[in-house]
Coordinates of C-alpha atoms and ligand atoms in Angstrom, one line a residue:
M1 CA 9.8 20.2 -2.5
P2 CA 9.5 18.5 -5.9
S3 CA 8.4 20.7 -8.8
T4 CA 4.8 21.4 -9.4
S5 CA 4.6 22.5 -13.0
D6 CA 1.2 22.6 -14.6
Y7 CA -0.6 19.7 -16.1
K8 CA -0.4 21.0 -19.7
T9 CA 3.4 21.3 -19.4
K10 CA 3.6 17.7 -18.1
Q11 CA 1.5 16.5 -21.0
D12 CA 3.8 18.2 -23.5
E13 CA 7.0 16.9 -21.9
L14 CA 5.7 13.3 -22.0
Q15 CA 4.5 13.8 -25.6
I16 CA 8.0 14.9 -26.6
L17 CA 9.6 11.9 -24.9
I18 CA 7.3 9.6 -26.8
N19 CA 7.5 11.4 -30.1
S20 CA 11.3 11.3 -29.9
R21 CA 11.0 7.5 -29.6
T22 CA 12.3 7.0 -26.1
P23 CA 11.9 3.2 -25.6
I24 CA 11.8 3.3 -21.8
I25 CA 10.4 6.1 -19.7
T26 CA 10.8 5.8 -16.0
V27 CA 8.6 7.7 -13.5
E28 CA 9.2 7.8 -9.8
T29 CA 5.9 8.4 -8.1
S30 CA 3.6 6.9 -5.5
E31 CA 0.6 8.4 -7.4
E32 CA -0.1 5.6 -9.9
D33 CA -3.7 6.6 -10.7
R34 CA -2.7 10.1 -11.4
L35 CA 0.1 9.0 -13.7
E36 CA -2.3 6.7 -15.5
K37 CA -4.7 9.5 -16.1
L38 CA -2.0 11.7 -17.5
L39 CA -0.7 9.0 -19.8
L40 CA -4.3 8.3 -20.9
A41 CA -4.7 12.0 -21.8
V42 CA -1.4 12.0 -23.7
A43 CA -2.3 8.8 -25.5
T44 CA -5.7 10.1 -26.5
Q45 CA -4.3 13.4 -27.7
M46 CA -1.7 11.5 -29.8
A47 CA -4.2 8.9 -30.9
V48 CA -1.9 6.2 -29.7
P49 CA -3.3 3.0 -28.1
F50 CA -2.7 2.8 -24.4
Y51 CA -2.0 -0.4 -22.5
T52 CA -1.5 -0.9 -18.8
W53 CA 0.1 -3.8 -17.0
S54 CA 0.2 -4.8 -13.3
V55 CA 1.0 -8.2 -11.8
T56 CA -2.6 -8.5 -10.6
T57 CA -4.4 -7.4 -13.8
G58 CA -2.1 -8.5 -16.5
L59 CA -1.6 -6.6 -19.7
K60 CA -4.7 -4.9 -21.1
K61 CA -5.7 -2.1 -23.4
F62 CA -7.0 0.7 -21.2
T63 CA -10.6 0.0 -21.9
G64 CA -10.3 -3.7 -22.8
A65 CA -9.9 -7.1 -21.1
A66 CA -6.6 -8.6 -20.1
L67 CA -4.6 -10.4 -22.7
Y68 CA -4.3 -14.1 -22.1
N69 CA -1.6 -15.2 -19.8
S70 CA 0.1 -11.8 -19.4
D71 CA 0.2 -11.4 -15.6
E72 CA 3.7 -12.8 -15.3
P73 CA 6.3 -10.0 -16.1
E74 CA 8.1 -12.0 -18.7
K75 CA 4.9 -13.1 -20.5
A76 CA 3.8 -9.5 -20.5
L77 CA 6.9 -8.5 -22.4
A78 CA 6.4 -11.4 -24.8
N79 CA 2.9 -10.1 -25.4
I80 CA 4.2 -6.6 -25.9
A81 CA 6.5 -7.9 -28.6
T82 CA 3.5 -9.2 -30.5
I83 CA 1.7 -5.9 -30.5
T84 CA 2.9 -3.8 -33.4
G85 CA 2.7 -0.1 -34.3
D86 CA 2.3 2.9 -32.1
A87 CA 1.6 2.2 -28.4
I88 CA 2.2 3.3 -24.9
F89 CA 2.6 0.7 -22.2
L90 CA 2.4 1.6 -18.6
L91 CA 4.0 -1.2 -16.5
K92 CA 3.2 -0.6 -12.9
D93 CA 5.8 -1.5 -10.2
F94 CA 7.9 -3.1 -12.9
A95 CA 11.3 -1.9 -11.8
R96 CA 11.6 -4.7 -9.2
Y97 CA 11.4 -7.3 -12.0
C98 CA 14.1 -5.7 -14.0
E99 CA 16.7 -7.1 -11.6
N100 CA 16.0 -10.5 -13.1
D101 CA 18.5 -11.1 -16.0
H102 CA 15.9 -12.7 -18.3
I103 CA 13.5 -9.8 -17.9
S104 CA 16.2 -7.2 -18.2
R105 CA 17.5 -8.8 -21.4
R106 CA 14.1 -9.1 -22.9
L107 CA 13.3 -5.5 -22.1
R108 CA 16.5 -4.4 -23.9
D109 CA 15.7 -6.5 -26.9
L110 CA 12.2 -5.0 -27.0
A111 CA 13.6 -1.5 -26.6
A112 CA 15.9 -2.0 -29.5
N113 CA 13.0 -2.6 -31.8
F114 CA 10.9 0.2 -30.5
C115 CA 12.3 3.1 -32.5
T116 CA 10.3 2.0 -35.5
A117 CA 7.2 3.6 -34.2
R118 CA 5.9 5.9 -31.4
R119 CA 6.3 3.2 -28.8
S120 CA 7.3 3.7 -25.3
I121 CA 7.3 1.5 -22.2
V122 CA 6.6 3.6 -19.1
I123 CA 7.9 2.0 -15.8
S124 CA 6.6 3.5 -12.6
A125 CA 7.3 2.8 -9.0
A126 CA 7.5 4.8 -5.8
S127 CA 11.2 4.4 -5.8
L128 CA 13.0 3.3 -8.8
A129 CA 16.5 2.0 -9.6
L130 CA 17.0 0.3 -13.0
P131 CA 20.0 -1.9 -13.6
P132 CA 22.7 0.1 -15.4
E133 CA 22.3 -1.7 -18.7
L134 CA 18.7 -0.6 -18.9
K135 CA 19.4 2.9 -17.7
C136 CA 21.0 3.9 -21.0
E137 CA 17.9 3.0 -22.9
S138 CA 15.7 5.0 -20.7
A139 CA 14.8 8.6 -19.8
A140 CA 13.3 9.7 -16.6
F141 CA 10.2 11.8 -16.6
Q142 CA 9.8 14.2 -13.7
F143 CA 6.2 13.8 -12.8
G144 CA 6.3 15.9 -9.6
L145 CA 3.5 16.7 -7.3
P146 CA 0.2 18.2 -8.5
G147 CA 0.3 21.8 -9.4
T148 CA -2.4 24.4 -8.5
D149 CA -4.4 23.5 -11.6
E150 CA -4.6 19.8 -10.6
M151 CA -5.4 20.9 -7.0
L152 CA -8.3 22.9 -8.3
G153 CA -9.8 19.7 -9.7
V154 CA -9.3 18.0 -6.4
I155 CA -10.9 20.8 -4.4
N156 CA -13.9 21.0 -6.7
Q157 CA -14.6 17.3 -6.3
V158 CA -14.2 17.3 -2.6
L159 CA -16.4 20.4 -2.2
V160 CA -19.2 19.1 -4.4
E161 CA -19.1 15.7 -2.5
A162 CA -19.2 17.4 0.9
N163 CA -22.0 19.7 -0.2
R164 CA -24.0 16.8 -1.6
E165 CA -23.4 14.2 1.1
L166 CA -22.8 16.2 4.2
R167 CA -24.7 19.4 3.4
V168 CA -21.6 21.4 4.1
S169 CA -22.3 25.0 3.0
V170 CA -19.7 26.5 0.7
S171 CA -19.0 30.2 0.8
L172 CA -15.7 30.6 -1.0
D173 CA -15.1 32.9 -4.0
A174 CA -12.7 32.3 -6.8
N175 CA -9.8 34.0 -4.9
D176 CA -10.3 31.8 -1.9
I177 CA -10.4 28.7 -3.9
S178 CA -7.1 29.4 -5.7
Q179 CA -5.6 30.3 -2.3
L180 CA -6.9 27.0 -1.1
A181 CA -5.2 25.2 -4.0
R182 CA -1.9 26.9 -3.2
N183 CA -2.3 25.9 0.5
L184 CA -2.4 22.3 -0.6
L185 CA 0.7 22.3 -2.7
G186 CA 3.3 19.9 -1.6
L187 CA 0.8 17.1 -1.0
T188 CA -0.1 14.2 -3.3
Q189 CA -3.5 14.3 -4.9
D190 CA -4.9 11.7 -2.4
E191 CA -3.3 13.5 0.6
A192 CA -4.7 16.8 -0.6
A193 CA -8.2 15.3 -0.9
R194 CA -8.0 13.7 2.5
T195 CA -6.6 16.8 4.2
L196 CA -9.3 18.9 2.7
R197 CA -12.1 16.5 3.6
K198 CA -10.8 16.2 7.2
C199 CA -10.6 19.9 7.7
L200 CA -14.1 20.3 6.2
L201 CA -15.5 17.8 8.6
A202 CA -13.8 19.3 11.6
H203 CA -14.7 22.9 10.6
G204 CA -18.3 22.1 9.4
K205 CA -18.3 24.6 6.6
A206 CA -16.3 25.9 3.7
D207 CA -15.5 29.5 4.5
A208 CA -12.4 31.7 4.7
E209 CA -11.3 30.1 8.0
L210 CA -11.0 26.8 6.3
L211 CA -8.0 28.1 4.4
S212 CA -5.7 28.4 7.4
A213 CA -7.0 25.1 8.9
V214 CA -5.9 23.4 5.6
L215 CA -2.5 25.1 5.7
D216 CA -1.9 24.0 9.3
A217 CA -2.9 20.5 8.4
K218 CA -0.7 20.4 5.4
N219 CA 2.3 21.7 7.4
A220 CA 1.8 19.0 10.0
I221 CA 1.9 16.4 7.3
L222 CA 5.0 17.8 5.6
R223 CA 6.8 18.3 8.9
S224 CA 7.1 14.6 9.3
D225 CA 9.5 14.5 6.3
G226 CA 7.5 11.7 4.6
L227 CA 8.2 9.2 7.4
L228 CA 4.6 9.3 8.4
E229 CA 1.8 8.9 6.0
T230 CA -1.9 9.0 6.8
V231 CA -3.5 6.0 5.1
R232 CA -7.1 5.6 4.1
R233 CA -9.0 3.4 6.4
D234 CA -10.0 1.0 3.7
S235 CA -10.5 -2.2 5.7
S236 CA -12.1 -3.4 8.8
F237 CA -12.4 -6.8 10.2
T238 CA -15.2 -7.7 7.8
D239 CA -12.4 -8.0 5.3
V240 CA -10.5 -10.4 7.4
A241 CA -11.2 -14.1 7.7
G242 CA -10.3 -15.8 10.9
L243 CA -8.1 -14.1 13.5
K244 CA -11.1 -14.4 15.9
H245 CA -9.1 -13.9 19.1
L246 CA -7.4 -10.8 17.8
R247 CA -10.7 -9.5 16.6
E248 CA -12.3 -9.9 20.0
W249 CA -9.4 -8.3 21.7
V250 CA -9.7 -5.3 19.5
D251 CA -13.4 -5.1 19.8
K252 CA -13.3 -5.1 23.6
R253 CA -11.0 -2.1 23.6
R254 CA -12.9 -0.1 21.1
S255 CA -14.1 2.4 23.7
A256 CA -10.9 2.9 25.6
L257 CA -9.5 5.5 23.2
T258 CA -12.5 7.7 23.4
T259 CA -12.9 10.5 25.9
E260 CA -16.0 8.8 27.5
G261 CA -14.0 5.6 27.9
R262 CA -11.2 7.3 29.5
R263 CA -13.4 9.3 31.8
F264 CA -14.9 6.0 32.9
G265 CA -11.4 4.9 33.8
L266 CA -10.5 2.5 31.0
V267 CA -6.8 2.3 30.6
P268 CA -6.2 3.0 26.9
P269 CA -4.4 0.1 25.1
K270 CA -0.8 0.9 24.0
G271 CA -0.4 -1.5 21.1
V272 CA 0.0 -4.9 19.7
L273 CA 2.7 -6.7 17.8
I274 CA 1.4 -9.1 15.2
T275 CA 3.8 -11.7 14.0
G276 CA 3.5 -15.0 12.1
V277 CA 3.4 -16.7 8.8
Q278 CA 3.7 -14.6 5.7
G279 CA 0.6 -13.8 3.7
C280 CA -1.8 -14.7 6.5
G281 CA -3.2 -11.3 7.1
K282 CA -0.8 -9.5 9.6
S283 CA -0.6 -6.3 7.7
L284 CA -4.3 -6.5 6.8
A285 CA -5.3 -7.0 10.4
A286 CA -3.1 -4.1 11.6
R287 CA -4.7 -1.6 9.4
A288 CA -8.2 -3.1 10.0
I289 CA -7.9 -2.0 13.6
A290 CA -8.3 1.7 12.7
G291 CA -11.3 0.9 10.5
E292 CA -12.8 -1.2 13.3
W293 CA -12.4 1.7 15.8
G294 CA -13.3 4.4 13.3
I295 CA -10.1 6.4 14.0
E296 CA -7.3 7.7 11.8
L297 CA -4.7 5.4 10.5
A298 CA -1.1 6.6 10.0
R299 CA 1.7 4.5 8.7
L300 CA 5.3 4.9 9.8
D301 CA 7.6 3.8 7.0
A302 CA 10.3 2.0 9.0
G303 CA 12.5 1.3 6.0
R304 CA 12.9 5.0 5.2
L305 CA 14.5 5.7 8.6
Y306 CA 17.7 4.6 7.0
D307 CA 17.4 6.8 3.9
K308 CA 21.0 7.7 3.6
Y309 CA 20.4 10.9 1.8
V310 CA 18.3 12.4 4.6
G311 CA 20.4 12.1 7.7
E312 CA 19.4 13.1 11.2
S313 CA 17.4 9.9 11.5
E314 CA 16.9 10.1 15.2
K315 CA 15.5 13.6 15.1
R316 CA 13.2 12.6 12.2
L317 CA 11.9 9.7 14.2
R318 CA 11.3 11.9 17.3
N319 CA 9.5 14.4 15.2
T320 CA 7.4 11.8 13.5
L321 CA 6.4 10.2 16.8
E322 CA 5.4 13.7 18.1
L323 CA 3.4 14.3 15.0
A324 CA 1.6 11.0 15.5
Q325 CA 0.7 12.2 18.9
E326 CA -0.9 15.3 17.3
L327 CA -3.1 13.1 15.2
A328 CA -4.5 11.2 18.2
P329 CA -6.6 9.3 18.5
V330 CA -4.8 7.3 15.8
V331 CA -3.6 3.9 15.0
L332 CA 0.1 4.1 14.3
W333 CA 0.9 1.3 11.9
I334 CA 4.5 0.1 11.6
D335 CA 4.7 -2.7 9.1
E336 CA 7.6 -5.1 9.3
I337 CA 9.1 -3.3 12.3
E338 CA 12.2 -5.4 12.2
K339 CA 13.3 -3.4 9.2
A340 CA 13.8 -0.4 11.5
F341 CA 15.3 -2.0 14.5
A342 CA 16.6 -5.4 13.6
S343 CA 20.3 -4.6 13.4
A344 CA 20.3 -2.9 16.8
G345 CA 21.3 -6.2 18.3
T346 CA 24.1 -7.1 16.0
S347 CA 27.2 -5.0 16.8
G348 CA 29.1 -6.1 13.7
D349 CA 26.7 -4.2 11.5
A350 CA 27.8 -0.8 10.1
D351 CA 24.5 0.6 10.9
A352 CA 24.5 -0.8 14.4
G353 CA 25.3 2.5 16.2
L354 CA 22.5 4.3 14.4
S355 CA 20.1 1.4 15.0
Q356 CA 20.9 1.4 18.7
R357 CA 20.1 5.1 18.9
L358 CA 16.9 4.8 16.9
L359 CA 15.8 1.9 19.1
A360 CA 16.5 3.9 22.3
T361 CA 14.5 6.8 20.9
F362 CA 11.6 4.5 20.1
L363 CA 11.7 2.6 23.4
T364 CA 11.7 5.9 25.3
W365 CA 8.6 7.0 23.3
M366 CA 6.9 3.7 23.9
Q367 CA 7.5 4.0 27.6
E368 CA 6.6 7.7 28.1
R369 CA 4.1 8.6 25.5
E370 CA 0.7 10.0 26.3
P371 CA -2.4 7.8 25.5
G372 CA -4.2 8.2 22.2
V373 CA -1.6 6.6 19.8
F374 CA -2.2 2.9 19.4
L375 CA 0.8 1.1 18.0
A376 CA 0.0 -1.7 15.6
A377 CA 3.2 -3.3 14.6
T378 CA 3.8 -6.3 12.4
S379 CA 6.8 -8.4 12.0
N380 CA 7.7 -11.3 9.7
N381 CA 10.7 -12.2 11.7
I382 CA 10.3 -11.5 15.3
T383 CA 13.5 -13.3 16.2
A384 CA 15.3 -10.4 14.5
L385 CA 13.8 -7.9 17.0
P386 CA 15.9 -6.7 20.0
P387 CA 14.6 -8.4 23.2
E388 CA 14.1 -5.0 24.8
M389 CA 11.3 -4.3 22.5
L390 CA 9.4 -7.5 23.5
R391 CA 9.8 -7.0 27.2
K392 CA 6.5 -7.1 29.2
G393 CA 4.7 -3.8 29.2
R394 CA 6.0 -2.5 25.9
F395 CA 3.2 -4.1 23.9
D396 CA -0.1 -5.1 25.4
E397 CA -0.1 -8.3 23.6
I398 CA 2.0 -10.2 21.0
F399 CA -0.3 -12.1 18.6
F400 CA 0.7 -14.9 16.4
V401 CA -1.0 -15.4 13.1
D402 CA -0.8 -19.0 11.9
L403 CA -1.7 -20.6 8.6
P404 CA -5.5 -20.7 8.4
T405 CA -7.5 -23.7 9.6
A406 CA -9.9 -25.5 7.3
D407 CA -12.8 -23.3 8.6
V408 CA -10.9 -20.1 8.0
R409 CA -9.8 -21.3 4.5
A410 CA -13.5 -21.9 3.7
A411 CA -14.2 -18.4 4.9
L412 CA -11.4 -17.0 2.8
F413 CA -12.8 -18.6 -0.3
A414 CA -16.2 -17.2 0.5
L415 CA -14.7 -13.8 1.1
Y416 CA -12.7 -13.6 -2.2
L417 CA -15.5 -15.2 -4.2
K418 CA -17.8 -12.5 -2.9
K419 CA -15.3 -9.8 -3.6
N420 CA -15.3 -11.0 -7.2
S421 CA -19.1 -10.9 -7.4
R422 CA -19.5 -14.7 -7.3
N423 CA -22.0 -16.4 -5.0
P424 CA -20.1 -18.6 -2.5
A425 CA -23.2 -20.7 -2.0
L426 CA -22.6 -22.1 -5.5
F427 CA -19.2 -23.5 -4.5
D428 CA -18.3 -26.5 -2.5
L429 CA -16.4 -24.6 0.2
P430 CA -15.6 -27.6 2.5
K431 CA -14.0 -29.3 -0.5
L432 CA -12.0 -26.3 -1.4
A433 CA -10.8 -25.9 2.2
A434 CA -9.8 -29.5 2.3
A435 CA -7.8 -29.2 -0.9
T436 CA -5.8 -26.1 0.4
E437 CA -4.2 -27.3 3.5
G438 CA -1.1 -25.3 4.2
F439 CA -2.3 -22.3 2.0
S440 CA -2.1 -18.8 3.3
G441 CA -4.8 -16.3 2.9
A442 CA -2.8 -14.6 0.1
E443 CA -2.5 -17.9 -1.7
I444 CA -6.2 -18.5 -1.5
E445 CA -6.9 -15.0 -2.8
Q446 CA -4.4 -15.7 -5.6
A447 CA -6.1 -19.1 -6.5
V448 CA -9.4 -17.3 -6.9
A449 CA -7.8 -14.7 -9.1
A450 CA -6.1 -17.3 -11.2
G451 CA -9.3 -19.4 -11.4
L452 CA -11.1 -16.4 -12.9
Y453 CA -8.6 -16.1 -15.6
T454 CA -8.9 -19.8 -16.5
A455 CA -12.7 -19.6 -16.5
F456 CA -12.7 -16.5 -18.7
D457 CA -10.3 -18.1 -21.0
R458 CA -12.4 -21.3 -21.3
K459 CA -15.5 -19.2 -21.7
Q460 CA -16.9 -20.9 -18.6
Q461 CA -18.3 -19.8 -15.3
L462 CA -15.9 -20.0 -12.4
S463 CA -16.5 -23.4 -10.6
T464 CA -15.3 -25.5 -7.7
E465 CA -13.5 -27.7 -10.3
I466 CA -11.5 -24.9 -11.7
L467 CA -10.6 -23.7 -8.3
L468 CA -9.6 -27.2 -7.2
A469 CA -7.3 -27.4 -10.3
E470 CA -5.7 -24.1 -9.5
A471 CA -5.1 -25.2 -5.9
K472 CA -3.6 -28.4 -7.1
G473 CA -1.2 -26.5 -9.3
T474 CA 0.0 -24.3 -6.5
Q475 CA 2.9 -25.1 -4.2
P476 CA 2.2 -23.1 -1.1
L477 CA 5.0 -21.3 0.7
S478 CA 4.4 -23.6 3.7
V479 CA 5.7 -26.4 1.5
T480 CA 8.4 -24.7 -0.5
R481 CA 9.7 -23.0 2.6
A482 CA 8.6 -25.5 5.2
E483 CA 11.6 -25.0 7.5
D484 CA 11.1 -21.3 7.8
V485 CA 7.5 -21.6 8.5
E486 CA 8.1 -24.2 11.1
A487 CA 10.7 -22.0 12.8
I488 CA 8.3 -19.2 13.0
R489 CA 5.6 -21.4 14.5
D490 CA 8.0 -22.9 17.1
W491 CA 9.1 -19.5 18.2
A492 CA 5.6 -18.3 18.6
K493 CA 4.3 -21.3 20.5
S494 CA 5.8 -20.3 23.8
R495 CA 5.9 -16.6 23.4
A496 CA 2.8 -15.3 21.6
V497 CA -1.0 -15.5 21.9
P498 CA -2.6 -17.2 18.9
A499 CA -4.6 -14.7 16.9
D500 CA -7.2 -17.3 16.0
Ligands
ADP601 N1 -7.0 -13.8 7.1 C1 -7.2 -13.1 5.9 N2 -8.4 -12.6 5.6 C2 -8.6 -12.0 4.4 N3 -7.6 -11.8 3.5 C3 -6.4 -12.3 3.8 C4 -6.1 -13.0 5.0 N4 -4.8 -13.3 5.0 C5 -4.3 -12.9 3.8 N5 -5.3 -12.3 3.1 C6 -5.0 -11.6 1.8 O1 -3.7 -11.7 1.5 C7 -3.1 -10.4 1.3 C8 -1.7 -10.5 2.0 O2 -1.9 -10.4 3.4 P1 -1.0 -9.6 4.3 O3 -1.8 -9.0 5.4 O4 -0.2 -8.6 3.6 O5 0.0 -10.7 4.9 P2 1.2 -10.6 5.9 O6 1.3 -9.2 6.3 O7 0.8 -11.5 7.0 O8 2.3 -11.1 5.1 C9 -4.0 -9.5 2.0 O9 -4.0 -8.2 1.4 C10 -5.4 -10.1 1.8 O10 -5.8 -9.8 0.5
MG602 MG1 2.8 -7.9 5.6

């Protein structure tokens, strides 16, 4: 279990790194928000300006607006070069861009000039590997999981909320609460909050019995060795444009996972495989199913099955699948399932033996499992999947998600305008739809985001004209990678059911 030193110690350690003029600080964590808060606290204490960057928000001062044209990684670094004096820059998910020679070089040049002030670039990612030439400029900060003091904050917040919103009565003394905090150690902040909330809901009140319930729940999560992660149900089909057929299919089966439905004799659905063109909402739809049915969502991280430092992959997979069963009723989401099982077909691969065994374990589970776990798998490249997996009866249905039609594109514009607090009625949606033939949902979302920047920059309101110009300047994937997209469509025509 990673270290859980207290918050104050973490603040001090970071402060020392920054004061000692470490140009690049790397932090391996999946808890971005928590890291951001810690950095903000450190920056405030040191009276050093704090900037954050992400590819979606660009570079901005913590409380300010984004700097012009800073959403591209290289431009963000150019912007950083123009900011002088003390500063802390948190670059979220930046490690992946460092593999690019330009960016890596630029970052090194920047770092060389950094020792003149208390300036540090903090690079965070869930898993981080910097190229060797950057490694020597950088120091790793061990963020670790929340300690008891941070847990106390989480507990306090959840209890207050539960008391206010659900009228849950709280009869815990200070001792109980610190025990509760210890019982949650080993989880991330979000996991801890979720676990506590779930146990509170199930138990109905916050008393001494809650402590052991929380401990059991935590152990269940940890037992899965991090392969399985419960995910917040943050979307339902109201966040999805199009995919009408899939939506109806899901809607019809809503009751089948419930006890009433089963008593009535409904056969619970086993699962769907969603394949199709990139950026058109496969992953979004898979997770929306849980929201639609109002049941838990758990994600199995297929890529991590091959974590070479862990070993015993088959056993871990078996344990994880068992754990999923304990969470039932649950949607088990496996994103890009080909990552786990693709090489099972190709015997030349070094991993082939292991893949074969993993596949066998998985197929057995698919065949023999009890109802209550609904498998929602997505695949970008279904041709890479072993045919056994696609055989009749393994999935209830294989859905194909195609590029959105004009109607759906209009709905996508409306959806993302609304999400950005703009009134879709003020835009010429049919015209926008007509101008974005071949765009994926992700590309339309991106066009709206880019349009907002342009409008802000010109001190104008966002308009149809600005969006049209953004669309015109975009080369959609379906054009730049036309052959790939065509191949996916050809495959699906004969073998899958259109999702729309
Ligand atoms: N049909 C859609 N409705 C709403 N949003 C969409 C749709 N298609 C894509 N998007 C947007 O694009 C993003 C990327 O979609 P995603 O589901 O990850 O694509 P895929 O898994 O098919 O590659 C989503 O998070 C969502 O914001
Ligand atoms: Mg996806």
